[in-house]
Amino acid sequence: MLNCCIERKLARENLQQLRYDTADERNDSSDDDEFSIAQKNRTRFKKPEKKQKFSLWNQPTGRQSKFNNLKLLKTGDPLYVPITQEPVIKTEDQLEEDADILLKLGSDAEASELRARIMSASLLSDMESFKAANPGSVVEDFIRWYSPRDWIEEEEVDEWEQKKGHLSPRMLIEENNIWVQMWKTAKPVPAKRQKRLFDDTREAEKVLQFLDLRTISQICELIIPILSHAAIYRLIEESQLVSAELSEAKVRINSILKHGERISRDVQFQPRRFEALIQEVTTLELLISQINSLQYKLNPSGSSNNTISDLVGNLVMGKEVEIENTSNSNVGSRIVSMFSDVQKVVNVQGDQQGDTGRNPLINTVFPPANEREFVMRVSAVKPASYSAKCPHF
């Protein structure tokens, strides 16, 4: 919410600055142009025409574009889409609070009317913007733009060569419904002169006051979902930069996304569920780090090599790989040099400890094997006791 408030305020200030700069450019150009000054003085003393459709205070303003070549029902002027205010931003907890307030109002007629007025603040703003952009319009014109489903067209054509129509049964349930009442009270005011539906300054102050009353542990609980989102976003970026194609990484990312979305919508904070998410992120992060490490060791130049990418992908998945031309290939020579560097360190440590003569394999390129495989060839009665005796491996 705080980020949204900052974005709204910056956008509003930039728009105001743009209007000021445009006004200054117009003033400068009019001051420099003598002809425009003469024209301005000439029109200033010109008598107004008798056949003026609208008075000066009722000129259309706040227009965005024409709406599907429709015309106003009473005047026949084109119907324009008005410039309206941005929708109100609410968090999930604010929506729950609003729902609780509306439920506490009761279920009688007065409560229903009050509930409708509370929920129709944005509707009134749009009506005022529509009236400012379309002087001489009626409520039917507004419904044709705002809720086209509630306007049922007919086959006949009116005097403006457009199809006639009537309101839907939903709009005709009450003769003086909330739409008609609000249309009568709405004034032709453009969006830029209306009271803001979303007061970013007041909402930002509420957020700061809310944070000021939180303890350190509560603030940490609020930050953990944001940090989890940032970690997932970083993982996706890193996975896209990896040259090796891993189907398992894509599956794990989709699982992490679903898990993060699910636990972030919990009403109460549950640390154990976030611990499980962190464990999934850690596992995938380790996998990506292993890929990057092997890519750097086996291909330090960073050039595109599909063979090395496939080899690295198989290695991190625990599969056995076969290196062509053994130590004569680029990959083989890199592996030999890596093991040689490790053995040099081992030799230095062995010399310092005086154990050089104890291990005959310490001077070889590769370190001593940690695992050995034994193949036993035996004759046994298997798999059952009545089986014939035969050789087995």
PDB file of C-alpha atoms in Angstrom, residues 297-298 300 327 329-344 365-366:
ATOM      1  CA  LYS A 297      35.333 -24.673 -14.220  1.00  0.00           C
ATOM      2  CA  LEU A 298      34.761 -26.621 -17.419  1.00  0.00           C
ATOM      3  CA  PRO A 300      36.029 -20.615 -18.190  1.00  0.00           C
ATOM      4  CA  SER A 327      42.335 -36.137 -21.151  1.00  0.00           C
ATOM      5  CA  SER A 329      39.715 -33.076 -24.875  1.00  0.00           C
ATOM      6  CA  ASN A 330      39.148 -29.613 -23.435  1.00  0.00           C
ATOM      7  CA  VAL A 331      36.865 -30.919 -20.714  1.00  0.00           C
ATOM      8  CA  GLY A 332      39.259 -33.752 -19.857  1.00  0.00           C
ATOM      9  CA  SER A 333      42.256 -31.431 -19.624  1.00  0.00           C
ATOM     10  CA  ARG A 334      40.295 -29.112 -17.329  1.00  0.00           C
ATOM     11  CA  ILE A 335      39.386 -32.015 -15.040  1.00  0.00           C
ATOM     12  CA  VAL A 336      43.004 -33.213 -14.906  1.00  0.00           C
ATOM     13  CA  SER A 337      44.245 -29.711 -14.078  1.00  0.00           C
ATOM     14  CA  MET A 338      41.636 -29.323 -11.310  1.00  0.00           C
ATOM     15  CA  PHE A 339      42.647 -32.588  -9.676  1.00  0.00           C
ATOM     16  CA  SER A 340      46.315 -31.712 -10.112  1.00  0.00           C
ATOM     17  CA  ASP A 341      45.805 -28.428  -8.271  1.00  0.00           C
ATOM     18  CA  VAL A 342      44.069 -30.257  -5.456  1.00  0.00           C
ATOM     19  CA  GLN A 343      46.894 -32.804  -5.227  1.00  0.00           C
ATOM     20  CA  LYS A 344      49.470 -30.036  -5.040  1.00  0.00           C
ATOM     21  CA  VAL A 365      47.615 -36.714 -10.498  1.00  0.00           C
ATOM     22  CA  PHE A 366      44.350 -38.051  -9.174  1.00  0.00           C
TER      23      PHE A 366
END
